Amino acid sequence: MKVLVVKNQKDADRQGVKIFRQAYKHGARTFGLATGGTPEGLYRELCQSDLDFRDCIAINLDEYVGLDGNHPQSYRYYMQSNLFNQKPFAETYLPDGMAPSAKVECTHYNWIIATNPIDLQILGIGQNGHIGFNEPGTPFTSTTHVVNLTPSTIKANSRYFKDESQVPTQALTQGIGNILQAKQILLMAFGPEKAQAVKEALTGKVTEDLPASVLQKHPHVTVLLDEAAAALLPSEWVTEHVQHIY
């Protein structure tokens, strides 16, 4: 695991583009993408870059159940607005939140991932350690599934809706087993509210109670943090594992 700490999120976004560029240079053509506040700046930087994704595939982590792609808070809408409209891909995949059968949709999405192995997967981390919508207690072997969102996740996502009552209570998400199949993973975390989860995920016990901790077992993970998200990492651990980029 490579841990990079930069001064602020803007510097992290620029560093993230460098990681994308290196992956592309070395043959990456299938990118696993995330949504939410964490990767927004990265996507802005990618849109301003000279990278061309027209020969690439994008496979997203998740989608809300009950929202179609035209809903302003759906992840399809988010991806179109923040990246795909400006940087077209050859193919873009997200779970279908309106699928008549969630079971069939999960099987189909697992097939998409298996058919298009992900070269570089982007991840954020929730305050409870979730990755994708894999909440604490999710088996590390899980594949694409329907998840009931926890109250803390619903509350965190309510900032994107008029009020908390409008936040969907379920989502379709890639499982942790799917995520671990990616050849390379980039985990990004910013701000003091992520510091405790980052500390536990990187330096604590590998446990399903903290889903992101499983990344300690992956052979090719880069963790990109701003100073605030890295603030609780033990000093002796930082000395051994962290590279500061300023």
mmCIF file of C-alpha atoms in Angstrom:
data_model
loop_
_atom_site.group_PDB
_atom_site.id
_atom_site.type_symbol
_atom_site.label_atom_id
_atom_site.label_comp_id
_atom_site.label_asym_id
_atom_site.label_seq_id
_atom_site.Cartn_x
_atom_site.Cartn_y
_atom_site.Cartn_z
ATOM 1 C CA MET A 1 0.000 0.000 0.000
ATOM 2 C CA LYS A 2 1.304 3.417 -1.011
ATOM 3 C CA VAL A 3 0.022 6.335 1.091
ATOM 4 C CA LEU A 4 0.411 9.850 -0.312
ATOM 5 C CA VAL A 5 -0.384 12.928 1.773
ATOM 6 C CA VAL A 6 -0.786 16.336 0.149
ATOM 7 C CA LYS A 7 -1.636 19.705 1.629
ATOM 8 C CA ASN A 8 -5.229 20.033 0.427
ATOM 9 C CA GLN A 9 -7.875 18.505 -1.802
ATOM 10 C CA LYS A 10 -6.901 20.560 -4.842
ATOM 11 C CA ASP A 11 -3.403 19.118 -4.722
ATOM 12 C CA ALA A 12 -4.903 15.655 -4.254
ATOM 13 C CA ASP A 13 -7.093 16.055 -7.328
ATOM 14 C CA ARG A 14 -4.054 16.970 -9.427
ATOM 15 C CA GLN A 15 -2.149 14.010 -8.026
ATOM 16 C CA GLY A 16 -5.119 11.794 -8.887
ATOM 17 C CA VAL A 17 -4.878 12.859 -12.542
ATOM 18 C CA LYS A 18 -1.201 11.840 -12.523
ATOM 19 C CA ILE A 19 -2.219 8.395 -11.270
ATOM 20 C CA PHE A 20 -4.856 8.143 -14.021
ATOM 21 C CA ARG A 21 -2.291 9.205 -16.585
ATOM 22 C CA GLN A 22 0.264 6.637 -15.430
ATOM 23 C CA ALA A 23 -2.352 3.878 -15.427
ATOM 24 C CA TYR A 24 -3.453 4.819 -18.947
ATOM 25 C CA LYS A 25 0.167 4.938 -20.105
ATOM 26 C CA HIS A 26 0.627 1.383 -18.840
ATOM 27 C CA GLY A 27 -2.436 0.059 -20.655
ATOM 28 C CA ALA A 28 -5.384 0.728 -18.352
ATOM 29 C CA ARG A 29 -8.569 1.063 -20.384
ATOM 30 C CA THR A 30 -11.286 0.020 -17.926
ATOM 31 C CA PHE A 31 -11.863 2.415 -15.048
ATOM 32 C CA GLY A 32 -14.002 1.786 -11.997
ATOM 33 C CA LEU A 33 -15.577 5.053 -10.926
ATOM 34 C CA ALA A 34 -17.179 6.419 -7.773
ATOM 35 C CA THR A 35 -19.585 9.245 -7.034
ATOM 36 C CA GLY A 36 -20.169 11.653 -4.154
ATOM 37 C CA GLY A 37 -18.205 14.667 -3.026
ATOM 38 C CA THR A 38 -14.789 13.021 -2.862
ATOM 39 C CA PRO A 39 -14.082 12.488 -6.598
ATOM 40 C CA GLU A 40 -15.758 15.660 -7.902
ATOM 41 C CA GLY A 41 -12.520 17.640 -8.003
ATOM 42 C CA LEU A 42 -10.696 14.748 -9.659
ATOM 43 C CA TYR A 43 -13.327 14.640 -12.386
ATOM 44 C CA ARG A 44 -13.012 18.409 -12.925
ATOM 45 C CA GLU A 45 -9.276 17.997 -13.359
ATOM 46 C CA LEU A 46 -9.765 15.063 -15.733
ATOM 47 C CA CYS A 47 -12.174 17.126 -17.832
ATOM 48 C CA GLN A 48 -9.510 19.827 -18.154
ATOM 49 C CA SER A 49 -6.776 17.319 -19.005
ATOM 50 C CA ASP A 50 -5.719 16.044 -22.401
ATOM 51 C CA LEU A 51 -6.596 12.448 -21.515
ATOM 52 C CA ASP A 52 -8.830 10.822 -24.113
ATOM 53 C CA PHE A 53 -11.205 8.120 -22.852
ATOM 54 C CA ARG A 54 -12.971 7.375 -26.122
ATOM 55 C CA ASP A 55 -11.329 3.945 -26.226
ATOM 56 C CA CYS A 56 -12.085 3.264 -22.547
ATOM 57 C CA ILE A 57 -14.825 1.665 -20.453
ATOM 58 C CA ALA A 58 -16.240 3.112 -17.237
ATOM 59 C CA ILE A 59 -17.916 0.875 -14.657
ATOM 60 C CA ASN A 60 -19.439 2.606 -11.658
ATOM 61 C CA LEU A 61 -19.729 1.260 -8.157
ATOM 62 C CA ASP A 62 -23.378 1.833 -7.373
ATOM 63 C CA GLU A 63 -26.759 3.441 -7.956
ATOM 64 C CA TYR A 64 -29.772 4.273 -5.826
ATOM 65 C CA VAL A 65 -32.756 1.948 -6.051
ATOM 66 C CA GLY A 66 -35.787 3.799 -7.365
ATOM 67 C CA LEU A 67 -34.026 6.608 -9.257
ATOM 68 C CA ASP A 68 -33.738 6.583 -13.034
ATOM 69 C CA GLY A 69 -30.808 8.089 -14.875
ATOM 70 C CA ASN A 70 -32.603 11.389 -15.498
ATOM 71 C CA HIS A 71 -33.170 12.084 -11.801
ATOM 72 C CA PRO A 72 -30.810 14.901 -10.707
ATOM 73 C CA GLN A 73 -29.669 12.873 -7.686
ATOM 74 C CA SER A 74 -29.097 9.606 -9.512
ATOM 75 C CA TYR A 75 -25.507 8.544 -9.978
ATOM 76 C CA ARG A 76 -26.016 8.226 -13.732
ATOM 77 C CA TYR A 77 -26.958 11.922 -13.807
ATOM 78 C CA TYR A 78 -23.970 12.747 -11.596
ATOM 79 C CA MET A 79 -21.550 10.940 -13.896
ATOM 80 C CA GLN A 80 -22.983 12.524 -17.030
ATOM 81 C CA SER A 81 -22.744 15.994 -15.491
ATOM 82 C CA ASN A 82 -19.326 15.637 -13.884
ATOM 83 C CA LEU A 83 -17.424 13.565 -16.430
ATOM 84 C CA PHE A 84 -19.091 11.718 -19.299
ATOM 85 C CA ASN A 85 -20.545 14.753 -21.102
ATOM 86 C CA GLN A 86 -17.106 16.372 -21.210
ATOM 87 C CA LYS A 87 -15.002 13.222 -21.576
ATOM 88 C CA PRO A 88 -16.876 10.547 -23.543
ATOM 89 C CA PHE A 89 -16.068 6.870 -22.959
ATOM 90 C CA ALA A 90 -16.613 4.022 -25.403
ATOM 91 C CA GLU A 91 -18.977 2.387 -22.880
ATOM 92 C CA THR A 92 -20.331 3.499 -19.508
ATOM 93 C CA TYR A 93 -22.024 1.164 -17.045
ATOM 94 C CA LEU A 94 -23.972 1.820 -13.861
ATOM 95 C CA PRO A 95 -26.429 -0.479 -12.097
ATOM 96 C CA ASP A 96 -30.021 0.131 -13.171
ATOM 97 C CA GLY A 97 -31.867 1.517 -10.167
ATOM 98 C CA MET A 98 -35.183 0.978 -11.962
ATOM 99 C CA ALA A 99 -34.590 -2.657 -12.938
ATOM 100 C CA PRO A 100 -37.757 -4.734 -12.455
ATOM 101 C CA SER A 101 -35.715 -7.497 -10.839
ATOM 102 C CA ALA A 102 -32.861 -6.495 -8.562
ATOM 103 C CA LYS A 103 -31.599 -10.079 -8.532
ATOM 104 C CA VAL A 104 -31.365 -10.221 -12.315
ATOM 105 C CA GLU A 105 -29.702 -6.798 -12.409
ATOM 106 C CA CYS A 106 -27.077 -7.867 -9.862
ATOM 107 C CA THR A 107 -26.273 -10.989 -11.889
ATOM 108 C CA HIS A 108 -26.017 -8.886 -15.047
ATOM 109 C CA TYR A 109 -23.707 -6.364 -13.388
ATOM 110 C CA ASN A 110 -21.429 -9.104 -12.087
ATOM 111 C CA TRP A 111 -21.204 -10.344 -15.683
ATOM 112 C CA ILE A 112 -20.269 -6.845 -16.904
ATOM 113 C CA ILE A 113 -17.441 -6.637 -14.355
ATOM 114 C CA ALA A 114 -16.202 -10.150 -15.143
ATOM 115 C CA THR A 115 -16.262 -9.414 -18.868
ATOM 116 C CA ASN A 116 -14.453 -6.087 -18.451
ATOM 117 C CA PRO A 117 -11.858 -6.503 -15.679
ATOM 118 C CA ILE A 118 -11.240 -3.172 -13.976
ATOM 119 C CA ASP A 119 -7.727 -1.778 -14.325
ATOM 120 C CA LEU A 120 -8.041 1.175 -11.922
ATOM 121 C CA GLN A 121 -10.803 1.500 -9.322
ATOM 122 C CA ILE A 122 -11.539 4.831 -7.626
ATOM 123 C CA LEU A 123 -12.896 4.687 -4.077
ATOM 124 C CA GLY A 124 -13.977 7.054 -1.365
ATOM 125 C CA ILE A 125 -14.500 6.019 2.229
ATOM 126 C CA GLY A 126 -17.509 6.634 4.446
ATOM 127 C CA GLN A 127 -17.220 7.830 8.022
ATOM 128 C CA ASN A 128 -18.198 4.310 9.093
ATOM 129 C CA GLY A 129 -15.581 2.790 6.779
ATOM 130 C CA HIS A 130 -17.896 1.790 3.960
ATOM 131 C CA ILE A 131 -16.611 1.493 0.379
ATOM 132 C CA GLY A 132 -19.165 1.672 -2.377
ATOM 133 C CA PHE A 133 -22.356 1.124 -0.401
ATOM 134 C CA ASN A 134 -20.858 -1.841 1.419
ATOM 135 C CA GLU A 135 -21.793 -1.061 4.997
ATOM 136 C CA PRO A 136 -20.108 -2.524 8.103
ATOM 137 C CA GLY A 137 -20.720 -6.260 8.305
ATOM 138 C CA THR A 138 -20.703 -6.835 4.543
ATOM 139 C CA PRO A 139 -18.796 -10.042 3.725
ATOM 140 C CA PHE A 140 -15.474 -9.507 1.987
ATOM 141 C CA THR A 141 -16.583 -12.101 -0.590
ATOM 142 C CA SER A 142 -19.770 -10.221 -1.530
ATOM 143 C CA THR A 143 -20.640 -9.440 -5.140
ATOM 144 C CA THR A 144 -23.176 -6.963 -6.560
ATOM 145 C CA HIS A 145 -26.179 -6.806 -4.250
ATOM 146 C CA VAL A 146 -28.999 -4.668 -2.864
ATOM 147 C CA VAL A 147 -28.090 -2.905 0.364
ATOM 148 C CA ASN A 148 -30.264 -1.206 2.948
ATOM 149 C CA LEU A 149 -28.530 2.081 3.687
ATOM 150 C CA THR A 150 -27.682 2.809 7.304
ATOM 151 C CA PRO A 151 -29.068 5.916 9.040
ATOM 152 C CA SER A 152 -25.574 7.466 9.068
ATOM 153 C CA THR A 153 -25.182 6.998 5.307
ATOM 154 C CA ILE A 154 -28.669 8.366 4.624
ATOM 155 C CA LYS A 155 -27.887 11.388 6.795
ATOM 156 C CA ALA A 156 -24.558 11.956 5.048
ATOM 157 C CA ASN A 157 -26.233 11.805 1.616
ATOM 158 C CA SER A 158 -29.146 14.028 2.616
ATOM 159 C CA ARG A 159 -27.095 17.124 1.749
ATOM 160 C CA TYR A 160 -27.788 16.327 -1.908
ATOM 161 C CA PHE A 161 -31.588 16.217 -1.414
ATOM 162 C CA LYS A 162 -34.173 18.726 -0.198
ATOM 163 C CA ASP A 163 -34.494 16.805 3.057
ATOM 164 C CA GLU A 164 -33.535 13.470 4.556
ATOM 165 C CA SER A 165 -36.935 11.928 3.827
ATOM 166 C CA GLN A 166 -36.197 12.076 0.081
ATOM 167 C CA VAL A 167 -32.986 10.043 0.272
ATOM 168 C CA PRO A 168 -33.469 6.513 -1.095
ATOM 169 C CA THR A 169 -33.107 3.838 1.553
ATOM 170 C CA GLN A 170 -31.639 1.189 -0.752
ATOM 171 C CA ALA A 171 -28.919 1.000 -3.373
ATOM 172 C CA LEU A 172 -27.427 -1.467 -5.803
ATOM 173 C CA THR A 173 -23.708 -1.743 -5.177
ATOM 174 C CA GLN A 174 -20.732 -3.724 -6.322
ATOM 175 C CA GLY A 175 -19.671 -6.031 -3.529
ATOM 176 C CA ILE A 176 -16.317 -5.990 -1.791
ATOM 177 C CA GLY A 177 -15.370 -9.099 -3.724
ATOM 178 C CA ASN A 178 -15.933 -7.198 -6.982
ATOM 179 C CA ILE A 179 -13.854 -4.250 -5.781
ATOM 180 C CA LEU A 180 -10.945 -6.469 -4.780
ATOM 181 C CA GLN A 181 -10.771 -7.869 -8.325
ATOM 182 C CA ALA A 182 -9.539 -4.500 -9.633
ATOM 183 C CA LYS A 183 -5.895 -4.571 -10.669
ATOM 184 C CA GLN A 184 -5.198 -1.210 -9.008
ATOM 185 C CA ILE A 185 -7.185 0.795 -6.453
ATOM 186 C CA LEU A 186 -7.029 4.507 -5.660
ATOM 187 C CA LEU A 187 -8.662 5.412 -2.337
ATOM 188 C CA MET A 188 -9.210 9.126 -1.777
ATOM 189 C CA ALA A 189 -10.218 10.787 1.498
ATOM 190 C CA PHE A 190 -10.364 14.426 2.495
ATOM 191 C CA GLY A 191 -11.285 16.419 5.579
ATOM 192 C CA PRO A 192 -11.211 15.868 9.347
ATOM 193 C CA GLU A 193 -14.497 13.947 9.336
ATOM 194 C CA LYS A 194 -12.739 11.098 7.472
ATOM 195 C CA ALA A 195 -9.665 10.974 9.716
ATOM 196 C CA GLN A 196 -10.910 8.323 12.157
ATOM 197 C CA ALA A 197 -12.093 5.986 9.425
ATOM 198 C CA VAL A 198 -8.795 6.431 7.582
ATOM 199 C CA LYS A 199 -6.801 5.627 10.695
ATOM 200 C CA GLU A 200 -8.792 2.472 11.427
ATOM 201 C CA ALA A 201 -8.810 1.321 7.799
ATOM 202 C CA LEU A 202 -5.068 1.725 7.279
ATOM 203 C CA THR A 203 -3.626 0.822 10.666
ATOM 204 C CA GLY A 204 -6.277 -1.247 12.434
ATOM 205 C CA LYS A 205 -7.469 -4.813 12.307
ATOM 206 C CA VAL A 206 -8.753 -6.157 8.995
ATOM 207 C CA THR A 207 -12.398 -6.771 9.801
ATOM 208 C CA GLU A 208 -15.760 -6.810 8.057
ATOM 209 C CA ASP A 209 -16.890 -4.343 10.715
ATOM 210 C CA LEU A 210 -14.803 -1.772 8.816
ATOM 211 C CA PRO A 211 -15.082 -2.650 5.114
ATOM 212 C CA ALA A 212 -12.233 -0.412 3.904
ATOM 213 C CA SER A 213 -9.765 -2.280 6.127
ATOM 214 C CA VAL A 214 -9.740 -5.114 3.544
ATOM 215 C CA LEU A 215 -7.683 -2.856 1.270
ATOM 216 C CA GLN A 216 -4.692 -3.706 3.460
ATOM 217 C CA LYS A 217 -4.810 -7.099 1.728
ATOM 218 C CA HIS A 218 -4.882 -5.802 -1.852
ATOM 219 C CA PRO A 219 -1.580 -5.958 -3.762
ATOM 220 C CA HIS A 220 -1.791 -2.547 -5.475
ATOM 221 C CA VAL A 221 -3.497 0.234 -3.502
ATOM 222 C CA THR A 222 -2.660 3.938 -3.487
ATOM 223 C CA VAL A 223 -4.234 6.031 -0.729
ATOM 224 C CA LEU A 224 -4.438 9.759 -1.438
ATOM 225 C CA LEU A 225 -5.129 11.984 1.579
ATOM 226 C CA ASP A 226 -5.102 15.632 2.465
ATOM 227 C CA GLU A 227 -3.494 16.669 5.742
ATOM 228 C CA ALA A 228 -6.809 16.746 7.589
ATOM 229 C CA ALA A 229 -7.753 13.168 6.659
ATOM 230 C CA ALA A 230 -4.265 11.972 7.632
ATOM 231 C CA ALA A 231 -4.196 13.827 10.953
ATOM 232 C CA LEU A 232 -4.896 10.817 13.201
ATOM 233 C CA LEU A 233 -2.428 8.396 11.648
ATOM 234 C CA PRO A 234 0.146 7.350 14.286
ATOM 235 C CA SER A 235 3.448 9.190 13.861
ATOM 236 C CA GLU A 236 5.535 6.011 13.838
ATOM 237 C CA TRP A 237 3.271 4.498 11.169
ATOM 238 C CA VAL A 238 3.502 7.693 9.097
ATOM 239 C CA THR A 239 7.289 7.591 9.229
ATOM 240 C CA GLU A 240 7.310 4.087 7.811
ATOM 241 C CA HIS A 241 4.470 4.212 5.292
ATOM 242 C CA VAL A 242 3.630 7.770 4.201
ATOM 243 C CA GLN A 243 5.082 9.899 1.437
ATOM 244 C CA HIS A 244 4.351 13.628 1.710
ATOM 245 C CA ILE A 245 4.024 15.494 -1.580
ATOM 246 C CA TYR A 246 4.219 19.282 -1.483
#
